[in-house]
Every structure is written in C-alpha cells, then in structure tokens.
Amino acid sequence: MIKFFNSMIFKGVVAHLLLFVILFMSNFDYNLIHLSTFIGYYLFSLVFVLVFLNQQHRMIVNVSKQMNDIKNGYLNRDKIPKGTSKINELYEEILKLGEDIVRTQNNLENQRNQLDSILAYMVDGVIATDRRGNIIMANKSALHYLNTSNELLMEKNIVDVLKIADQYNFYDLLEKEPEITIETHDAGNESISLHIKFALFRRESGFISGIIAVLHDMTKQDKAERERRLFVSNVSHELRTPLTSVKAYLEALEDGAIDDKETASSFIGVSLTETNRMIRMISDLLTLSRMDQDRIVLNKEIINLIAFLDYQINRLDQILETESNDLISSNFTLVRKYSDKPIWVEIDTDKIAQVIDNIIGNAIKYSPKGGTITIYVETRERDVLISIKDEGMGIPKSDLLKIFDRFYRVDNASRNSKVGGTGLGLSIVHDIVKIHGGTIFASSEGEGKGTTFSFTLPYSSETSEYWDDAADDFE
Ligand code: ADP
C-alpha cells in the first residue's frame, strides 16, 4: 500500500488533481456553472497523464530490473523499453555499464578458476591468512601435509596450526618473513619434513592484507641427501677394512714373514680373498650405479618360466653336488613345489638368473646346518609369484625391510664372519626385480626359523595361453 502511495503514478495523479482544484478555485463561479465541461477536461487530461506516467513507470521498472540483473551477473539485452529519449539514453548507458561489469566479472571468475586449479594441483602447500594471522585459505596439498580439513583450519591462527607459537608470533612472521623447517605427520601418517617460506601480501595501497606460507615437502630430498652421505661413508668403510688388512699382511710379509713359507702362503691367501671381495664389491657398486642411472637395458625375451627355473635349479644342484667346502654344507636339498604347466613371461633371463642365484646363494650361505630349500611358483591375476624358502638362521622382523638397503647386513657378527658378503647382493636383486615391473619382499618367523624370499614378475594368463598354443604349433 505504502509502495502505491509512493509511486510515481499516484503522485502524478495527485499533482494533476491539485492543479485542477487550483484551476477550479481560480475561477470558481464560472467553473461551477460549467462543471460538467470542467470535469470532462479533467478526465480527458487525466487519461493522458495516466498513459504518460504508466509509460515512464514501465521504463523505470525496466531500468531497475536491468540493474538488478546486472547485479546478479546477467545481462538481458532484449528488454528495450519505449520512453523518452533521455531515459533511452540512460538505458543505453546502463547497458554499456552492465556489459563492462559482466565482462570484468567473467575475467575475474576465469582468473579465480585458473588460480583455484593451479593451487589445487600444486605439489607445494599454500596457506593464506588475514592481517591478524587467521587462516582464510589453504590448498589441498597444505591440508594433506598438515593432516587436517578445511573446516578445522579456517579462522585458526597460522602459528598455532604450524605449532611454532613457542618460537614465533604472527608479527615475527610479518617482520622477518623467516624460512623454517618443521617435522610433522601427513594425512597418510608418514612423518615428513616441511620447509616453510613466508611472504607478505599487500594491497596496492601498501596496506598489509596478510601472509602467504608455502609448504615444501623436503622428506625425499633430505632422505636422498642422508642416503648419499651414508653411502659414501659405507663405501669408504667397506673398502678401508679389507685394504687395511691387506696392507697389514703385506707389511708382515715385508718384515720377514715371507721367509716362512707356510705363514707367507696363508697371508697371501687371506690378502687374495680380501682383494677378491673388494673386486666383487666394486663390480656390485658399478652394477647398482648403472641401474641408478637407468643405463641398464633389459634384454627381454618370452620364455617358459618353469623350464627356466628347472634349468637354474639343476645347475645349482650340480654345483652343490660337486662343490662342498667349509662354507657350503653338502646336506642341502632343493625342492620344486610347482606344476610343470608352462608359464610364459617376458624377462631378461641373465638378470633373473642373477636374482635366483643370489637368493638361493643366500639361503645356502645363511643356513649353516643345511636343510631344504623349497621353490614355489604361483600364478595370480596380473603376476607370477616366485618364493624361495629356506630353513636357515632367519631374519629378525625389524630387519626384514632393511635388508634390501645398500650395505645392510643383519647385525650379528657370527652370521657374517664366515661368509664375507658385501651387503649389496639384495639391493641389486631388488633393483633387477623393480626394473622388470615386479616387487620383492622377505618374510621370516624370526631368528633360527628360516626365511622366505618372494618376488613377482608381470604375467598375463591370456598372453601365456597364446604362447602355449604357439609353442604347440611350433612342435
Ligand atoms: P650379503 O652380501 O651380506 O649376503 P645381501 O644383500 O645378499 O648381502 O644380504 C643382506 C643381508 O641379509 C645379509 O647380510 C644377511 O644378514 C641377510 N640375509 C639375506 N638372505 C638371508 C637368508 N636367506 N637368511 C638369513 N639372512 C639372510
């Protein structure tokens, strides 16, 4: 109702009425006599006034509708109202303004979408705060690194979230823009080391609107750097020990031991063993280095894994029969637990033979009392699993994952003293299986309870059947 009283039509009608009242009063007697004519004029002009006002009213409603649409980011170019040229001009101006606004809005929207996808796909975490340090934005990586959700993070102070409140308050971050490293657990519960850089962000006026923190996961870099240092120290240590003993024997020989034939021959024997061990180690290191640099090219061929395993086991059986010394006890039995149905796989036979040699070699080395070494083969959906089980000294659970690390040997002097390994064999085996697209793992019930090494090789039953038929055709 109030809206109606305020409307242009109502006000126009009232103004028109007032005008006619004044006209009527100004010549009261005359108008009273010609009352019907006067009322006729009044009604006639009222119709004009109403038509005019209604047109203006519709124009203004259209303009205001258009402005409302623009406000909501939508521009309707079809509504072209009729009206006075001034209002049409105004309408045209509003249309232009609307077009500019909608264009700017679209640009802003595009930029925001671009920024959102950049932030979403960034590996580094990004956190933005307001000028009091309360978090207003965090990307997916930041949430992952800090193991939190957007809801939990919003409005929290950045120094509390990063748990650095004991060293910095928010104003320190603003003033010093420090670079810090924190240790934390990510969403996968992995412990990670995060390097964090802070930068202020200001408005054009120079006014500080908040701070941006960029979180970079340094875990892999740190680990690689630690491993590199450890590797250099391991190589130096592993080579220094045999070199020192060779030097000591050579010095003893020089000091006269050479004259005692028996002692001299024993010293030379030990020196040769140590030298051979160093040569073995260096050749293992070269193999690993070639694999690290992806310089190993696999010479793959499609072969029947069963026939290949039979051949390798027969060969090792032969060696066990002929070569019995104080390192290799003669009472080993190699048992095959697999069907003779062909399994076709694509492998580098030299490399996989090296894997089998190494695992069975270890089974022998670390089973001082001999025993049965059983070889199992199992085809699965996408791979074939080869397991080699011994009845030897076993491996403590805590060492099971580490034995594939370079130079790692289970820390037990008695187990390594006789066999003099390099601690590199299983690293090479691991890398060979990996470049074939397989995985390797060890399991053991613990010390003295034997060990099982299992590794997989890619396999597909369809391809295998195809080669089965092809082999039959060939025969
Ligand atoms: P090494 O040259 O010392 O044998 P490897 O890399 O081949 O080096 O093996 C690493 C360590 O894993 C060995 O030193 C040994 O302690 C342990 N190990 C490997 N195979 C076996 C096994 N079959 N039984 C018990 N321990 C094993």
Short mmCIF file of C-alpha atoms and ligand atoms in Angstrom, two decimals:
data_model
loop_
_atom_site.label_atom_id
_atom_site.label_comp_id
_atom_site.label_asym_id
_atom_site.label_seq_id
_atom_site.Cartn_x
_atom_site.Cartn_y
_atom_site.Cartn_z
CA MET A 1 0.00 0.00 0.00
CA ILE A 2 2.77 2.42 1.06
CA LYS A 3 4.52 1.48 -2.17
CA PHE A 4 1.43 2.60 -4.12
CA PHE A 5 1.23 5.96 -2.29
CA ASN A 6 4.93 6.48 -3.03
CA SER A 7 4.57 5.52 -6.68
CA MET A 8 5.09 7.98 -9.49
CA ILE A 9 1.54 7.32 -10.83
CA PHE A 10 -0.10 8.16 -7.52
CA LYS A 11 1.98 11.30 -7.07
CA GLY A 12 1.27 12.37 -10.69
CA VAL A 13 -2.48 11.81 -10.28
CA VAL A 14 -2.45 13.82 -7.01
CA ALA A 15 -0.45 16.65 -8.65
CA HIS A 16 -2.86 16.64 -11.61
CA LEU A 17 -5.84 16.77 -9.22
CA LEU A 18 -4.26 19.65 -7.26
CA LEU A 19 -3.68 21.54 -10.50
CA PHE A 20 -7.33 21.16 -11.46
CA VAL A 21 -8.50 22.14 -7.93
CA ILE A 22 -6.40 25.32 -8.22
CA LEU A 23 -7.79 25.95 -11.72
CA PHE A 24 -11.30 25.34 -10.41
CA MET A 25 -10.85 27.67 -7.44
CA SER A 26 -9.25 30.40 -9.53
CA ASN A 27 -12.49 30.81 -11.49
CA PHE A 28 -14.90 29.22 -9.08
CA ASP A 29 -18.22 30.72 -10.29
CA TYR A 30 -17.59 30.09 -13.93
CA ASN A 31 -16.35 26.58 -13.37
CA LEU A 32 -19.30 25.77 -11.12
CA ILE A 33 -21.71 26.76 -13.86
CA HIS A 34 -19.73 24.71 -16.44
CA LEU A 35 -18.98 21.90 -14.00
CA SER A 36 -19.63 19.06 -16.45
CA THR A 37 -17.29 20.59 -19.08
CA PHE A 38 -14.63 21.13 -16.39
CA ILE A 39 -14.93 17.51 -15.20
CA GLY A 40 -14.74 16.43 -18.89
CA TYR A 41 -11.41 18.32 -19.29
CA TYR A 42 -10.20 16.88 -16.03
CA LEU A 43 -10.97 13.28 -17.01
CA PHE A 44 -9.63 13.73 -20.54
CA SER A 45 -6.29 15.12 -19.33
CA LEU A 46 -6.20 12.52 -16.54
CA VAL A 47 -6.21 9.76 -19.19
CA PHE A 48 -3.20 11.41 -20.90
CA VAL A 49 -1.41 11.83 -17.62
CA LEU A 50 -2.06 8.19 -16.70
CA VAL A 51 -0.86 6.89 -20.08
CA PHE A 52 2.29 9.04 -19.88
CA LEU A 53 3.02 8.19 -16.27
CA ASN A 54 2.40 4.49 -16.87
CA GLN A 55 4.89 4.54 -19.75
CA GLN A 56 7.51 6.30 -17.62
CA HIS A 57 6.79 3.93 -14.76
CA ARG A 58 7.32 0.88 -17.01
CA MET A 59 10.58 2.39 -18.28
CA ILE A 60 11.90 2.90 -14.80
CA VAL A 61 10.80 -0.60 -13.76
CA ASN A 62 12.67 -1.97 -16.79
CA VAL A 63 15.79 0.02 -15.97
CA SER A 64 15.69 -1.10 -12.37
CA LYS A 65 15.12 -4.74 -13.47
CA GLN A 66 18.06 -4.47 -15.82
CA MET A 67 20.24 -3.12 -12.98
CA ASN A 68 19.10 -5.96 -10.77
CA ASP A 69 20.02 -8.48 -13.46
CA ILE A 70 23.45 -6.86 -13.85
CA LYS A 71 23.93 -7.07 -10.11
CA ASN A 72 23.30 -10.81 -10.38
CA GLY A 73 25.84 -11.11 -13.20
CA TYR A 74 23.28 -11.45 -16.02
CA LEU A 75 22.70 -9.06 -18.87
CA ASN A 76 19.42 -9.13 -20.83
CA ARG A 77 19.91 -7.13 -23.99
CA ASP A 78 16.36 -7.81 -25.32
CA LYS A 79 14.46 -5.55 -22.93
CA ILE A 80 14.45 -2.31 -24.85
CA PRO A 81 11.76 -0.13 -23.35
CA LYS A 82 9.97 2.66 -25.13
CA GLY A 83 10.28 6.01 -23.49
CA THR A 84 11.65 9.48 -23.74
CA SER A 85 14.98 9.80 -25.46
CA LYS A 86 16.67 10.78 -22.17
CA ILE A 87 15.51 7.62 -20.48
CA ASN A 88 16.54 5.60 -23.56
CA GLU A 89 19.98 7.21 -23.35
CA LEU A 90 20.15 6.35 -19.67
CA TYR A 91 19.11 2.80 -20.52
CA GLU A 92 21.83 2.54 -23.20
CA GLU A 93 24.43 3.80 -20.71
CA ILE A 94 23.29 1.24 -18.17
CA LEU A 95 23.53 -1.49 -20.80
CA LYS A 96 27.13 -0.47 -21.61
CA LEU A 97 27.99 -0.30 -17.94
CA GLY A 98 26.36 -3.69 -17.48
CA GLU A 99 28.42 -5.16 -20.32
CA ASP A 100 31.61 -3.83 -18.74
CA ILE A 101 30.66 -5.19 -15.34
CA VAL A 102 29.74 -8.62 -16.72
CA ARG A 103 33.00 -8.75 -18.75
CA THR A 104 35.04 -7.80 -15.67
CA GLN A 105 33.14 -10.34 -13.60
CA ASN A 106 33.81 -13.07 -16.18
CA ASN A 107 37.50 -12.16 -16.28
CA LEU A 108 37.69 -12.26 -12.51
CA GLU A 109 35.85 -15.58 -12.46
CA ASN A 110 38.24 -17.04 -15.07
CA GLN A 111 41.26 -15.80 -13.15
CA ARG A 112 39.85 -17.24 -9.93
CA ASN A 113 39.19 -20.59 -11.58
CA GLN A 114 42.72 -20.61 -13.00
CA LEU A 115 44.17 -19.75 -9.62
CA ASP A 116 41.98 -22.39 -7.93
CA SER A 117 43.15 -25.12 -10.30
CA ILE A 118 46.80 -24.04 -10.00
CA LEU A 119 46.51 -24.14 -6.22
CA ALA A 120 44.62 -27.44 -6.28
CA TYR A 121 47.21 -29.19 -8.45
CA MET A 122 50.27 -27.65 -6.78
CA VAL A 123 52.53 -30.13 -5.04
CA ASP A 124 53.53 -27.47 -2.55
CA GLY A 125 51.08 -26.48 0.15
CA VAL A 126 49.84 -22.86 0.20
CA ILE A 127 48.17 -21.14 3.14
CA ALA A 128 46.89 -17.54 3.17
CA THR A 129 45.97 -15.60 6.29
CA ASP A 130 44.24 -12.31 7.01
CA ARG A 131 46.18 -9.45 8.62
CA ARG A 132 45.71 -10.94 12.08
CA GLY A 133 47.21 -14.30 11.04
CA ASN A 134 43.92 -16.18 10.88
CA ILE A 135 43.83 -18.66 8.03
CA ILE A 136 41.47 -17.74 5.18
CA MET A 137 42.62 -20.18 2.51
CA ALA A 138 44.57 -23.44 2.28
CA ASN A 139 45.05 -25.64 -0.78
CA LYS A 140 44.69 -29.42 -0.96
CA SER A 141 48.41 -30.13 -0.51
CA ALA A 142 48.56 -27.96 2.63
CA LEU A 143 45.60 -29.87 4.11
CA HIS A 144 47.32 -33.17 3.24
CA TYR A 145 50.68 -32.15 4.72
CA LEU A 146 49.11 -30.85 7.91
CA ASN A 147 46.67 -33.78 8.14
CA THR A 148 43.65 -31.55 8.63
CA SER A 149 40.46 -30.40 6.92
CA ASN A 150 39.40 -27.01 5.61
CA GLU A 151 36.75 -26.65 8.34
CA LEU A 152 39.28 -27.33 11.10
CA LEU A 153 41.81 -24.91 9.65
CA MET A 154 39.71 -21.86 8.82
CA GLU A 155 39.96 -18.92 11.24
CA LYS A 156 42.74 -20.67 13.22
CA ASN A 157 45.94 -18.72 13.73
CA ILE A 158 48.79 -19.84 11.48
CA VAL A 159 51.38 -20.02 14.29
CA ASP A 160 49.12 -22.43 16.20
CA VAL A 161 48.41 -24.56 13.14
CA LEU A 162 52.12 -24.87 12.30
CA LYS A 163 52.88 -25.41 16.02
CA ILE A 164 55.59 -22.74 16.03
CA ALA A 165 53.99 -20.49 18.67
CA ASP A 166 56.90 -21.12 21.07
CA GLN A 167 59.38 -19.58 18.59
CA TYR A 168 57.38 -17.03 16.61
CA ASN A 169 54.30 -14.91 16.98
CA PHE A 170 52.44 -13.67 13.93
CA TYR A 171 54.22 -10.28 13.96
CA ASP A 172 57.62 -12.03 13.82
CA LEU A 173 56.44 -13.75 10.64
CA LEU A 174 55.38 -10.38 9.21
CA GLU A 175 58.61 -8.64 10.15
CA LYS A 176 61.20 -11.32 9.48
CA GLU A 177 59.48 -13.45 6.83
CA PRO A 178 61.56 -16.39 8.10
CA GLU A 179 62.22 -19.75 6.42
CA ILE A 180 61.63 -22.61 8.80
CA THR A 181 61.51 -26.40 8.76
CA ILE A 182 59.02 -28.38 10.81
CA GLU A 183 58.64 -32.12 11.33
CA THR A 184 55.09 -33.43 11.21
CA HIS A 185 52.85 -36.33 10.11
CA ASP A 186 50.88 -36.08 6.87
CA ALA A 187 47.38 -37.47 6.14
CA GLY A 188 48.92 -40.88 5.36
CA ASN A 189 50.57 -40.79 8.81
CA GLU A 190 54.02 -40.60 7.17
CA SER A 191 56.49 -38.47 9.08
CA ILE A 192 57.53 -35.60 6.83
CA SER A 193 59.86 -32.65 6.96
CA LEU A 194 58.25 -29.42 5.71
CA HIS A 195 60.24 -26.40 4.63
CA ILE A 196 58.08 -23.27 5.01
CA LYS A 197 58.63 -19.86 3.38
CA PHE A 198 56.53 -16.85 4.37
CA ALA A 199 55.74 -13.80 2.24
CA LEU A 200 53.58 -10.77 2.94
CA PHE A 201 50.82 -9.83 0.61
CA ARG A 202 49.82 -6.22 0.34
CA ARG A 203 47.12 -4.22 -1.33
CA GLU A 204 48.06 -1.64 -3.95
CA SER A 205 47.88 0.98 -1.22
CA GLY A 206 50.74 -0.84 0.55
CA PHE A 207 48.46 -1.93 3.34
CA ILE A 208 49.37 -5.45 4.55
CA SER A 209 46.43 -7.80 4.00
CA GLY A 210 48.02 -10.97 5.35
CA ILE A 211 50.71 -13.54 4.86
CA ILE A 212 51.22 -16.41 2.44
CA ALA A 213 53.01 -19.55 3.61
CA VAL A 214 54.41 -22.02 1.05
CA LEU A 215 54.98 -25.53 2.43
CA HIS A 216 57.52 -27.67 0.58
CA ASP A 217 57.95 -31.36 1.41
CA MET A 218 61.69 -31.92 1.88
CA THR A 219 61.41 -35.53 3.08
CA LYS A 220 62.63 -37.12 -0.17
CA GLN A 221 65.42 -34.57 -0.64
CA ASP A 222 66.53 -34.97 2.99
CA LYS A 223 66.39 -38.75 2.69
CA ALA A 224 68.34 -38.72 -0.60
CA GLU A 225 70.96 -36.43 0.95
CA ARG A 226 71.21 -38.65 4.07
CA GLU A 227 71.46 -41.76 1.91
CA ARG A 228 74.14 -40.17 -0.25
CA ARG A 229 76.23 -39.31 2.82
CA LEU A 230 75.65 -42.74 4.33
CA PHE A 231 76.56 -44.38 1.03
CA VAL A 232 79.87 -42.52 0.77
CA SER A 233 80.70 -43.36 4.38
CA ASN A 234 79.69 -47.02 3.85
CA VAL A 235 81.78 -47.40 0.70
CA SER A 236 84.79 -45.84 2.43
CA HIS A 237 84.33 -48.05 5.46
CA GLU A 238 83.73 -51.24 3.48
CA LEU A 239 86.82 -50.67 1.34
CA ARG A 240 89.05 -49.46 4.15
CA THR A 241 88.59 -52.60 6.26
CA PRO A 242 89.87 -55.11 3.67
CA LEU A 243 92.51 -52.67 2.43
CA THR A 244 93.82 -52.22 5.97
CA SER A 245 94.08 -55.94 6.48
CA VAL A 246 95.76 -56.49 3.07
CA LYS A 247 98.21 -53.70 3.99
CA ALA A 248 98.92 -55.34 7.38
CA TYR A 249 99.61 -58.71 5.73
CA LEU A 250 101.85 -57.14 3.10
CA GLU A 251 103.79 -55.29 5.82
CA ALA A 252 104.16 -58.51 7.81
CA LEU A 253 105.45 -60.24 4.68
CA GLU A 254 107.88 -57.40 4.10
CA ASP A 255 109.05 -57.64 7.71
CA GLY A 256 110.18 -61.22 7.22
CA ALA A 257 107.06 -63.41 7.21
CA ILE A 258 107.81 -64.06 3.55
CA ASP A 259 110.65 -66.34 4.63
CA ASP A 260 108.32 -68.66 6.47
CA LYS A 261 106.70 -70.46 3.57
CA GLU A 262 103.61 -71.63 5.44
CA THR A 263 102.84 -68.24 7.04
CA ALA A 264 103.57 -66.45 3.78
CA SER A 265 101.18 -68.66 1.84
CA SER A 266 98.43 -68.14 4.46
CA PHE A 267 98.96 -64.33 4.43
CA ILE A 268 98.88 -64.24 0.64
CA GLY A 269 95.74 -66.42 0.68
CA VAL A 270 93.92 -64.01 3.04
CA SER A 271 95.07 -61.00 1.02
CA LEU A 272 93.74 -62.60 -2.16
CA THR A 273 90.38 -63.35 -0.52
CA GLU A 274 90.11 -59.74 0.66
CA THR A 275 91.16 -58.42 -2.75
CA ASN A 276 88.56 -60.62 -4.44
CA ARG A 277 85.94 -59.31 -2.04
CA MET A 278 86.89 -55.72 -2.91
CA ILE A 279 86.68 -56.51 -6.63
CA ARG A 280 83.26 -58.12 -6.07
CA MET A 281 82.10 -55.09 -4.15
CA ILE A 282 83.30 -52.66 -6.79
CA SER A 283 81.63 -54.63 -9.56
CA ASP A 284 78.39 -54.72 -7.47
CA LEU A 285 78.67 -50.95 -6.98
CA LEU A 286 79.12 -50.42 -10.71
CA THR A 287 76.02 -52.55 -11.43
CA LEU A 288 74.00 -50.51 -8.92
CA SER A 289 75.28 -47.24 -10.31
CA ARG A 290 74.32 -48.31 -13.85
CA MET A 291 70.84 -49.18 -12.59
CA ASP A 292 70.59 -45.85 -10.76
CA GLN A 293 71.35 -44.03 -13.97
CA ASP A 294 68.87 -46.16 -15.94
CA ARG A 295 71.76 -47.33 -18.07
CA ILE A 296 70.76 -50.98 -17.80
CA VAL A 297 68.93 -52.10 -20.91
CA LEU A 298 66.93 -55.26 -20.35
CA ASN A 299 67.43 -57.92 -22.95
CA LYS A 300 63.93 -59.33 -22.66
CA GLU A 301 62.65 -62.48 -24.31
CA ILE A 302 59.49 -64.53 -23.90
CA ILE A 303 60.36 -67.77 -22.14
CA ASN A 304 58.70 -70.59 -20.25
CA LEU A 305 59.43 -69.72 -16.62
CA ILE A 306 59.05 -73.34 -15.48
CA ALA A 307 61.67 -74.62 -17.92
CA PHE A 308 63.91 -71.68 -16.99
CA LEU A 309 63.59 -72.37 -13.24
CA ASP A 310 64.22 -76.10 -13.80
CA TYR A 311 67.39 -75.27 -15.68
CA GLN A 312 68.62 -72.88 -12.95
CA ILE A 313 67.82 -75.31 -10.13
CA ASN A 314 69.50 -78.22 -11.95
CA ARG A 315 72.58 -76.05 -12.39
CA LEU A 316 72.65 -75.12 -8.67
CA ASP A 317 72.04 -78.78 -7.73
CA GLN A 318 75.06 -79.69 -9.79
CA ILE A 319 77.20 -77.07 -8.04
CA LEU A 320 76.02 -78.28 -4.62
CA GLU A 321 76.94 -81.85 -5.50
CA THR A 322 80.43 -81.06 -6.76
CA GLU A 323 81.40 -78.09 -4.62
CA SER A 324 81.34 -78.96 -0.97
CA ASN A 325 83.62 -76.84 1.18
CA ASP A 326 83.54 -75.38 4.66
CA LEU A 327 81.22 -72.60 3.52
CA ILE A 328 78.74 -74.80 1.73
CA SER A 329 77.45 -77.68 3.72
CA SER A 330 76.66 -80.60 1.44
CA ASN A 331 73.35 -81.53 3.03
CA PHE A 332 71.08 -79.20 1.06
CA THR A 333 68.06 -80.37 -0.86
CA LEU A 334 66.42 -78.21 -3.49
CA VAL A 335 62.70 -78.99 -3.70
CA ARG A 336 60.40 -77.77 -6.50
CA LYS A 337 56.81 -77.13 -5.49
CA TYR A 338 55.24 -76.16 -8.78
CA SER A 339 53.35 -77.78 -11.61
CA ASP A 340 55.12 -78.33 -14.92
CA LYS A 341 52.43 -76.45 -16.88
CA PRO A 342 54.31 -73.79 -18.87
CA ILE A 343 54.11 -70.20 -17.67
CA TRP A 344 55.17 -67.72 -20.34
CA VAL A 345 56.79 -64.50 -19.14
CA GLU A 346 58.89 -61.78 -20.75
CA ILE A 347 62.15 -61.38 -18.84
CA ASP A 348 65.85 -60.76 -19.17
CA THR A 349 66.98 -64.32 -18.41
CA ASP A 350 70.54 -63.33 -17.39
CA LYS A 351 69.25 -60.83 -14.86
CA ILE A 352 66.56 -63.09 -13.39
CA ALA A 353 69.11 -65.92 -13.20
CA GLN A 354 71.23 -63.48 -11.13
CA VAL A 355 68.23 -62.90 -8.83
CA ILE A 356 67.68 -66.64 -8.32
CA ASP A 357 71.40 -67.29 -7.84
CA ASN A 358 71.58 -64.56 -5.25
CA ILE A 359 68.53 -65.65 -3.25
CA ILE A 360 69.42 -69.35 -3.33
CA GLY A 361 73.07 -68.42 -2.68
CA ASN A 362 71.98 -66.50 0.43
CA ALA A 363 69.71 -69.37 1.51
CA ILE A 364 72.79 -71.59 1.40
CA LYS A 365 75.13 -69.03 3.00
CA TYR A 366 72.77 -68.34 5.89
CA SER A 367 71.78 -71.97 6.59
CA PRO A 368 74.90 -73.31 8.33
CA LYS A 369 73.25 -76.65 9.09
CA GLY A 370 72.00 -77.17 5.56
CA GLY A 371 68.35 -78.12 5.06
CA THR A 372 65.66 -77.97 2.43
CA ILE A 373 65.33 -75.03 0.06
CA THR A 374 61.87 -75.04 -1.48
CA ILE A 375 60.91 -73.15 -4.61
CA TYR A 376 57.24 -72.29 -5.12
CA VAL A 377 55.58 -70.74 -8.18
CA GLU A 378 52.06 -69.32 -8.15
CA THR A 379 50.29 -67.51 -10.98
CA ARG A 380 47.99 -64.69 -9.96
CA GLU A 381 45.74 -62.26 -11.83
CA ARG A 382 48.48 -59.95 -13.07
CA ASP A 383 51.71 -61.52 -11.95
CA VAL A 384 53.51 -64.68 -11.10
CA LEU A 385 54.89 -65.10 -7.59
CA ILE A 386 58.13 -66.99 -7.09
CA SER A 387 59.03 -67.86 -3.49
CA ILE A 388 62.22 -69.40 -2.18
CA LYS A 389 62.05 -70.75 1.36
CA ASP A 390 64.98 -71.93 3.44
CA GLU A 391 65.36 -73.45 6.91
CA GLY A 392 68.33 -71.29 7.89
CA MET A 393 69.04 -68.74 10.57
CA GLY A 394 66.08 -66.49 9.68
CA ILE A 395 65.92 -62.72 9.86
CA PRO A 396 64.61 -60.67 12.83
CA LYS A 397 61.34 -58.90 11.95
CA SER A 398 62.88 -55.46 12.50
CA ASP A 399 65.45 -56.15 9.73
CA LEU A 400 63.10 -57.55 7.10
CA LEU A 401 62.57 -54.28 5.23
CA LYS A 402 66.12 -53.00 5.65
CA ILE A 403 67.94 -55.98 4.09
CA PHE A 404 67.28 -54.52 0.61
CA ASP A 405 69.19 -51.34 1.55
CA ARG A 406 72.70 -50.94 0.24
CA PHE A 407 75.38 -52.38 2.57
CA TYR A 408 72.79 -53.52 5.08
CA ARG A 409 73.69 -56.72 6.84
CA VAL A 410 71.81 -58.16 9.75
CA ASP A 411 73.87 -57.14 12.74
CA ASN A 412 75.16 -60.41 14.02
CA ALA A 413 78.91 -60.94 13.82
CA SER A 414 78.69 -64.73 13.80
CA ARG A 415 76.41 -64.82 10.77
CA ASN A 416 78.62 -62.64 8.60
CA SER A 417 82.11 -63.51 9.77
CA LYS A 418 82.45 -66.67 7.72
CA VAL A 419 80.60 -65.70 4.58
CA GLY A 420 82.12 -62.25 3.95
CA GLY A 421 79.27 -60.80 1.87
CA THR A 422 79.16 -57.24 0.63
CA GLY A 423 75.65 -56.33 1.73
CA LEU A 424 74.92 -55.29 -1.86
CA GLY A 425 73.50 -58.52 -3.29
CA LEU A 426 69.89 -57.98 -2.24
CA SER A 427 69.97 -54.30 -3.34
CA ILE A 428 70.90 -55.48 -6.83
CA VAL A 429 68.22 -58.19 -6.71
CA HIS A 430 65.66 -55.59 -5.60
CA ASP A 431 66.57 -53.23 -8.45
CA ILE A 432 66.51 -56.01 -11.08
CA VAL A 433 63.02 -57.12 -9.98
CA LYS A 434 61.88 -53.49 -9.91
CA ILE A 435 63.04 -52.72 -13.46
CA HIS A 436 61.14 -55.83 -14.59
CA GLY A 437 57.99 -54.25 -13.10
CA GLY A 438 57.84 -56.63 -10.11
CA THR A 439 58.22 -56.38 -6.35
CA ILE A 440 60.27 -58.33 -3.82
CA PHE A 441 59.81 -58.94 -0.11
CA ALA A 442 61.14 -61.24 2.59
CA SER A 443 59.32 -62.92 5.44
CA SER A 444 60.67 -64.84 8.38
CA GLU A 445 59.25 -66.15 11.61
CA GLY A 446 62.37 -64.79 13.30
CA GLU A 447 65.90 -65.87 14.16
CA GLY A 448 66.56 -69.56 13.58
CA LYS A 449 63.22 -70.13 11.86
CA GLY A 450 64.15 -69.85 8.19
CA THR A 451 63.43 -67.16 5.62
CA THR A 452 61.23 -66.89 2.54
CA PHE A 453 62.11 -64.51 -0.27
CA SER A 454 59.24 -63.83 -2.70
CA PHE A 455 59.29 -61.80 -5.87
CA THR A 456 56.79 -61.13 -8.59
CA LEU A 457 57.12 -60.80 -12.36
CA PRO A 458 54.44 -59.36 -14.64
CA TYR A 459 52.29 -62.10 -16.15
CA SER A 460 49.05 -62.33 -18.09
CA SER A 461 47.16 -65.61 -18.49
CA GLU A 462 45.93 -64.62 -22.00
CA THR A 463 49.44 -63.91 -23.28
CA SER A 464 50.66 -67.08 -21.63
CA GLU A 465 47.92 -69.18 -23.32
CA TYR A 466 48.74 -67.57 -26.65
CA TRP A 467 52.40 -68.55 -26.34
CA ASP A 468 51.35 -72.01 -25.16
CA ASP A 469 49.43 -72.52 -28.42
CA ALA A 470 52.25 -71.01 -30.44
CA ALA A 471 54.73 -73.39 -28.80
CA ASP A 472 52.42 -76.38 -29.59
CA ASP A 473 52.15 -75.26 -33.22
CA PHE A 474 55.91 -75.00 -33.42
CA GLU A 475 56.36 -78.55 -32.15
P1 ADP B 1 75.46 -60.22 1.77
O1 ADP B 1 76.48 -59.99 0.74
O2 ADP B 1 75.86 -59.77 3.13
O3 ADP B 1 74.85 -61.58 1.75
P2 ADP B 1 72.89 -59.38 0.84
O4 ADP B 1 72.44 -58.04 0.35
O5 ADP B 1 72.76 -60.51 -0.11
O6 ADP B 1 74.33 -59.18 1.37
O7 ADP B 1 72.05 -59.72 2.15
C1 ADP B 1 71.90 -58.75 3.15
C2 ADP B 1 71.77 -59.40 4.50
O8 ADP B 1 70.51 -60.06 4.60
C3 ADP B 1 72.78 -60.48 4.74
O9 ADP B 1 73.97 -59.92 5.27
C4 ADP B 1 72.10 -61.37 5.74
O10 ADP B 1 72.32 -60.88 7.05
C5 ADP B 1 70.64 -61.22 5.41
N1 ADP B 1 70.13 -62.37 4.64
C6 ADP B 1 69.97 -62.43 3.30
N2 ADP B 1 69.43 -63.63 2.94
C7 ADP B 1 69.25 -64.31 4.07
C8 ADP B 1 68.71 -65.60 4.36
N3 ADP B 1 68.28 -66.44 3.41
N4 ADP B 1 68.66 -65.99 5.67
C9 ADP B 1 69.08 -65.16 6.64
N5 ADP B 1 69.59 -63.93 6.44
C10 ADP B 1 69.67 -63.50 5.17
#
